[in-house]
Coordinates of C-alpha atoms in Angstrom, one line a residue:
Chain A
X6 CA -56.0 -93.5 132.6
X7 CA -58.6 -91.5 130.8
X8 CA -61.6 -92.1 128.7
X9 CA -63.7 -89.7 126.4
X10 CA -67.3 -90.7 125.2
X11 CA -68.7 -88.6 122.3
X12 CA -72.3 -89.8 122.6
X13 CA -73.9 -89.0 119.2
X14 CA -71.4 -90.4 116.3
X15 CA -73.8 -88.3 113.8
X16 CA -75.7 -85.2 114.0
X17 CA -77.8 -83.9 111.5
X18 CA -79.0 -80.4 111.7
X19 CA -80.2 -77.4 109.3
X20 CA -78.3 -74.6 108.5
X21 CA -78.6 -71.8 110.9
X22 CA -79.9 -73.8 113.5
X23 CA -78.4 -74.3 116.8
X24 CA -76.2 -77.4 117.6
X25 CA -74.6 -78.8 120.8
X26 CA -72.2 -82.0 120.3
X27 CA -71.9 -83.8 123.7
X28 CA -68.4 -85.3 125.1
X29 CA -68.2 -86.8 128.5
X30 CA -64.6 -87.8 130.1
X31 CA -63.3 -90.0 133.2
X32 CA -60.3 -89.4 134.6
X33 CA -58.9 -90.3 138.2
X34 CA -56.7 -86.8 138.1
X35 CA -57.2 -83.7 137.0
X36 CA -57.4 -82.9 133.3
X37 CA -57.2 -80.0 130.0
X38 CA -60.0 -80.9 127.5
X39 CA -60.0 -80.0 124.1
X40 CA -62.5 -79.8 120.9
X41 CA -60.8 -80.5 117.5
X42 CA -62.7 -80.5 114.2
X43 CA -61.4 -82.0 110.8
X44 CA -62.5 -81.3 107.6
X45 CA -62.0 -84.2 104.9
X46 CA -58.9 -85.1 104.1
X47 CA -57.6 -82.9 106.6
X48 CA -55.5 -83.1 110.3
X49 CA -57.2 -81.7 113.1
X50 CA -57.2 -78.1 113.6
X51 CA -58.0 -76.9 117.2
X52 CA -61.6 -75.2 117.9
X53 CA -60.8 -74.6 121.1
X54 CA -59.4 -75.9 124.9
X55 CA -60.0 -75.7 128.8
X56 CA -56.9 -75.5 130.9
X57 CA -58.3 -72.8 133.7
X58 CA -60.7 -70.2 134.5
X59 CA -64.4 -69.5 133.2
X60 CA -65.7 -72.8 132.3
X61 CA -67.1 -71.3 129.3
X62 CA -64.5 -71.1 126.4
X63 CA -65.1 -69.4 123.2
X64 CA -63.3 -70.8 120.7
X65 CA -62.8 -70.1 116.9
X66 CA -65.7 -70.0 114.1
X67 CA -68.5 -68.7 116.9
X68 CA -68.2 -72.2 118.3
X69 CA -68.0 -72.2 122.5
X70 CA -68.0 -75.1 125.2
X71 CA -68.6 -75.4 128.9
X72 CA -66.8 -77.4 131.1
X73 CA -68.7 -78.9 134.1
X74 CA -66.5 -80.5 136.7
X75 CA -70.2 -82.3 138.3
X76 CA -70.7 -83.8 135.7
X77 CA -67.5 -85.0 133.7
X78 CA -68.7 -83.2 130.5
X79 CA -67.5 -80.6 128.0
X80 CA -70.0 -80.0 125.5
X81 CA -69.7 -78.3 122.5
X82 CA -72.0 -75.7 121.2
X83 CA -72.8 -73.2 118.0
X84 CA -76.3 -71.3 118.0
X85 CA -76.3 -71.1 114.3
X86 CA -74.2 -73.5 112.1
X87 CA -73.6 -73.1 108.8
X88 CA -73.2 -75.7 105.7
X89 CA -69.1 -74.9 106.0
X90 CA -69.0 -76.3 109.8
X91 CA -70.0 -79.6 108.3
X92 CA -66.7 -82.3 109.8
X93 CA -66.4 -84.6 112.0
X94 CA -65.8 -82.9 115.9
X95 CA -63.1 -84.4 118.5
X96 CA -63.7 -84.3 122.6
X97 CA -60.2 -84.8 123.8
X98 CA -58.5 -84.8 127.3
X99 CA -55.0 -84.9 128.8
X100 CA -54.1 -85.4 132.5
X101 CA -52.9 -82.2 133.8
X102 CA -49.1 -83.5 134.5
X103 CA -48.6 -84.4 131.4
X104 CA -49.8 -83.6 127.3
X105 CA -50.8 -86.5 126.0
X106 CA -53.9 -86.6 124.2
X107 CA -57.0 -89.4 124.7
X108 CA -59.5 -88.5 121.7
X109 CA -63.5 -89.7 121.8
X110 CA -64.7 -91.4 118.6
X111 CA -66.0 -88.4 116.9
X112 CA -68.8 -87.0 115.7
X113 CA -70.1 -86.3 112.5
X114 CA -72.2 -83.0 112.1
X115 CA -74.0 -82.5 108.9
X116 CA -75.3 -79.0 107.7
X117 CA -77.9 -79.7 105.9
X118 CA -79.5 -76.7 103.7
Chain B
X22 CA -45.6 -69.5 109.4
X23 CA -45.4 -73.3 107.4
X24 CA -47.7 -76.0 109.2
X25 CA -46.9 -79.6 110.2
X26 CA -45.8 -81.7 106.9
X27 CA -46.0 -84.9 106.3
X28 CA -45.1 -87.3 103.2
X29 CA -46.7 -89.3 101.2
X30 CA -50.0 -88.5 101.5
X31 CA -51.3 -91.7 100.4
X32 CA -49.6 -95.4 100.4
X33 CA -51.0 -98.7 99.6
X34 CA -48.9 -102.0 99.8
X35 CA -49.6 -105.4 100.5
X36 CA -49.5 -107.0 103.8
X37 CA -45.7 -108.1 104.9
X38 CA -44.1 -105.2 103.2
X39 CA -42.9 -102.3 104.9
X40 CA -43.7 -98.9 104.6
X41 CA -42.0 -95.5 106.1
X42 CA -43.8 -92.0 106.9
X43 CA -41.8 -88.9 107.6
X44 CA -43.1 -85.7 109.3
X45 CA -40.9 -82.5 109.2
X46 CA -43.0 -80.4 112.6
X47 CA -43.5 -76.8 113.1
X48 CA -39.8 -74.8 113.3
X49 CA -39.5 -74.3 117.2
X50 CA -41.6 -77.5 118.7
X51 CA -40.0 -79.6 120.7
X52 CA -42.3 -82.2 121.1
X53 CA -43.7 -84.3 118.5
X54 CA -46.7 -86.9 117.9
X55 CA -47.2 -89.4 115.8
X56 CA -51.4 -90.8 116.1
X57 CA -52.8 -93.6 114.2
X58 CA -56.4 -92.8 113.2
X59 CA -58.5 -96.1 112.1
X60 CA -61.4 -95.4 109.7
X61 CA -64.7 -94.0 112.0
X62 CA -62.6 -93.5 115.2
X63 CA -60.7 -90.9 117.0
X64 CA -56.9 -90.8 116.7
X65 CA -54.4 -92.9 118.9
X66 CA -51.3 -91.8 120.1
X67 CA -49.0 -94.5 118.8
X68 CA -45.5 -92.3 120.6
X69 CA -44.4 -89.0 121.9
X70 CA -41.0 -87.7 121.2
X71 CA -39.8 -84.2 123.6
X72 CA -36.9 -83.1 121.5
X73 CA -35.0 -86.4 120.0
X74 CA -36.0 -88.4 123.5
X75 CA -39.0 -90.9 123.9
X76 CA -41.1 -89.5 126.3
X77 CA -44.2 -92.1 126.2
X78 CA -44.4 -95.2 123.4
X79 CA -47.0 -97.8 125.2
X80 CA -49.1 -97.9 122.7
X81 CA -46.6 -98.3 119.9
X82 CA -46.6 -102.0 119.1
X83 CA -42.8 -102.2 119.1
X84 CA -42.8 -105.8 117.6
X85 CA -43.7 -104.2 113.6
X86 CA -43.8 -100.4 114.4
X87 CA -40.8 -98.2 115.1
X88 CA -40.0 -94.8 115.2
X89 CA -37.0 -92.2 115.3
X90 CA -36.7 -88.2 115.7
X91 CA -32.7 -87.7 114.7
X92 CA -31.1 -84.3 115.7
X93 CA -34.6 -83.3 117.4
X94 CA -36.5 -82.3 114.1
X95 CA -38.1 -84.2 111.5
X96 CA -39.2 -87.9 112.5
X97 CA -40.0 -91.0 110.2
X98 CA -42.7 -93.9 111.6
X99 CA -41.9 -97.3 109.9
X100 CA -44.1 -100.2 109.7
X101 CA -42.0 -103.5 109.1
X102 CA -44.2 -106.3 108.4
X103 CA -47.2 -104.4 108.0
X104 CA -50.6 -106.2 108.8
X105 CA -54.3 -105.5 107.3
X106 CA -55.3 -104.0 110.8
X107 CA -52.5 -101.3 110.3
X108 CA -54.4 -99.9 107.4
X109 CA -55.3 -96.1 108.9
X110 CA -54.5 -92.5 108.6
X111 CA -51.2 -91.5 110.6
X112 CA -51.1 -88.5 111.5
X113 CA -48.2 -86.2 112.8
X114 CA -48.5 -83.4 115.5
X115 CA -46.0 -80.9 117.4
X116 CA -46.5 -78.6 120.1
X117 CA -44.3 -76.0 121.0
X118 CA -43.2 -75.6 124.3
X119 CA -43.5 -73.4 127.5
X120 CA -47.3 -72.3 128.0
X121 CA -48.4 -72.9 124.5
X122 CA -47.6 -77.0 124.6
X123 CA -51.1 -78.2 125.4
X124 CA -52.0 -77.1 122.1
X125 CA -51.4 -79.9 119.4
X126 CA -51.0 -78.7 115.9
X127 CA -51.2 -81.7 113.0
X128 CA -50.3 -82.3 109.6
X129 CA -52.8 -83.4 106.8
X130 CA -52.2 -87.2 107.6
X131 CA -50.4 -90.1 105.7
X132 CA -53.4 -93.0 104.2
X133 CA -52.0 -96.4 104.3
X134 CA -54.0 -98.9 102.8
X135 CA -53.0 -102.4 103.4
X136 CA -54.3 -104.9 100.9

């Protein structure tokens, strides 16, 4: 079974300042991880995933996250955010040998201006 | 290329009635989701359909919830008698498959309110 721990539920930041939203995982196999954001009233829409490779992955609106195997995490990062990027942010994993999806809690990350 | 829908968008009843939600996925995806996401919490997957087969439904609790995926396309979730704790957001998601099936694509949610 797996587990994912988002560890701040809300993050406040101002706009054009950096942000990192932390996700840690357990799993006894191997796993994809995965960052979903949603905007209000919204489904998730993917920001970006892990399966191989570089453990840095750039994903979609200057958003990137790095995968470190040590220490079970996948943190999410942005070095400037903007008031539009305010939504509540998804960690997500799936064992390797198969696709389905364990989400954290979410966090909440609020441009301020 | 038309996104994951889902219908209605928003449903209240009272508790003991039932309720149905339909999802029509992404032409071409096999597999289909359906999540239930409870207010301030990250979704659950409630069942996993590859094509019109059940691949995983442990979380579905099968005594009140049930699901179907006829002819491997559109599916309907039904709630039959629904309970207080069942109000959430349910949301629908289908993956295509070969390489690109680890990535999830999901429709805008159905809101069931249960008063």
């Amino acid at each position: 079974a797996q587990s994912v721990t988002q560890l701040d539920s809300q993050v406040p930041v101002f706009e054009e300042a950096p942000v990192e939203l932390r996700c840690n995982y357990s799993s006894s196999v191997s796993v994809y991880l995965f960052w979903y954001v949603q905007y209000p009233n919204q489904g998730l829409q993917l920001l970006l995933k892990y399966l191989s490779g570089s453990t840095l992955v750039k994903g979609i609106n200057g958003f990137e996250a790095e995968f470190n195997k040590s220490q079970t995490s996948f943190h999410l990062r942005k070095p400037s955010v903007h008031i539009s990027d305010t939504a509540e942010y998804f960690c997500a994993v799936t064992p390797r040998a198969g696709n389905m999806l364990t989400f954290g809690g979410g966090t909440r990350l609020m441009v301020k201006p | 290329e038309a996104g994951v829908a889902q219908s209605p968008r928003y449903k209240i009843i009272e508790k003991r009635q039932s309720v149905a939600f339909w999802c029509n996925p992404i032409s071409g995806h096999a597999t289909l989701y359906w999540y239930q996401q409870i207010l301030g919490q990250g979704p659950k997957l409630l069942i996993q359909f590859q094509n019109n087969g059940v691949v995983d439904d442990s979380q579905l609790p099968k005594d009140r919830f049930s699901a179907e995926r006829l002819k491997g396309v559109d599916s309907t979730l039904k709630i039959q008698p629904a309970k207080l704790e069942d109000s959430a957001v349910y949301l629908c998601a289908s993956s295509p498959p070969g390489h690109g099936r680890y990535e999830q694509y999901f429709g805008p949610g159905t809101r069931l309110t249960v008063t």
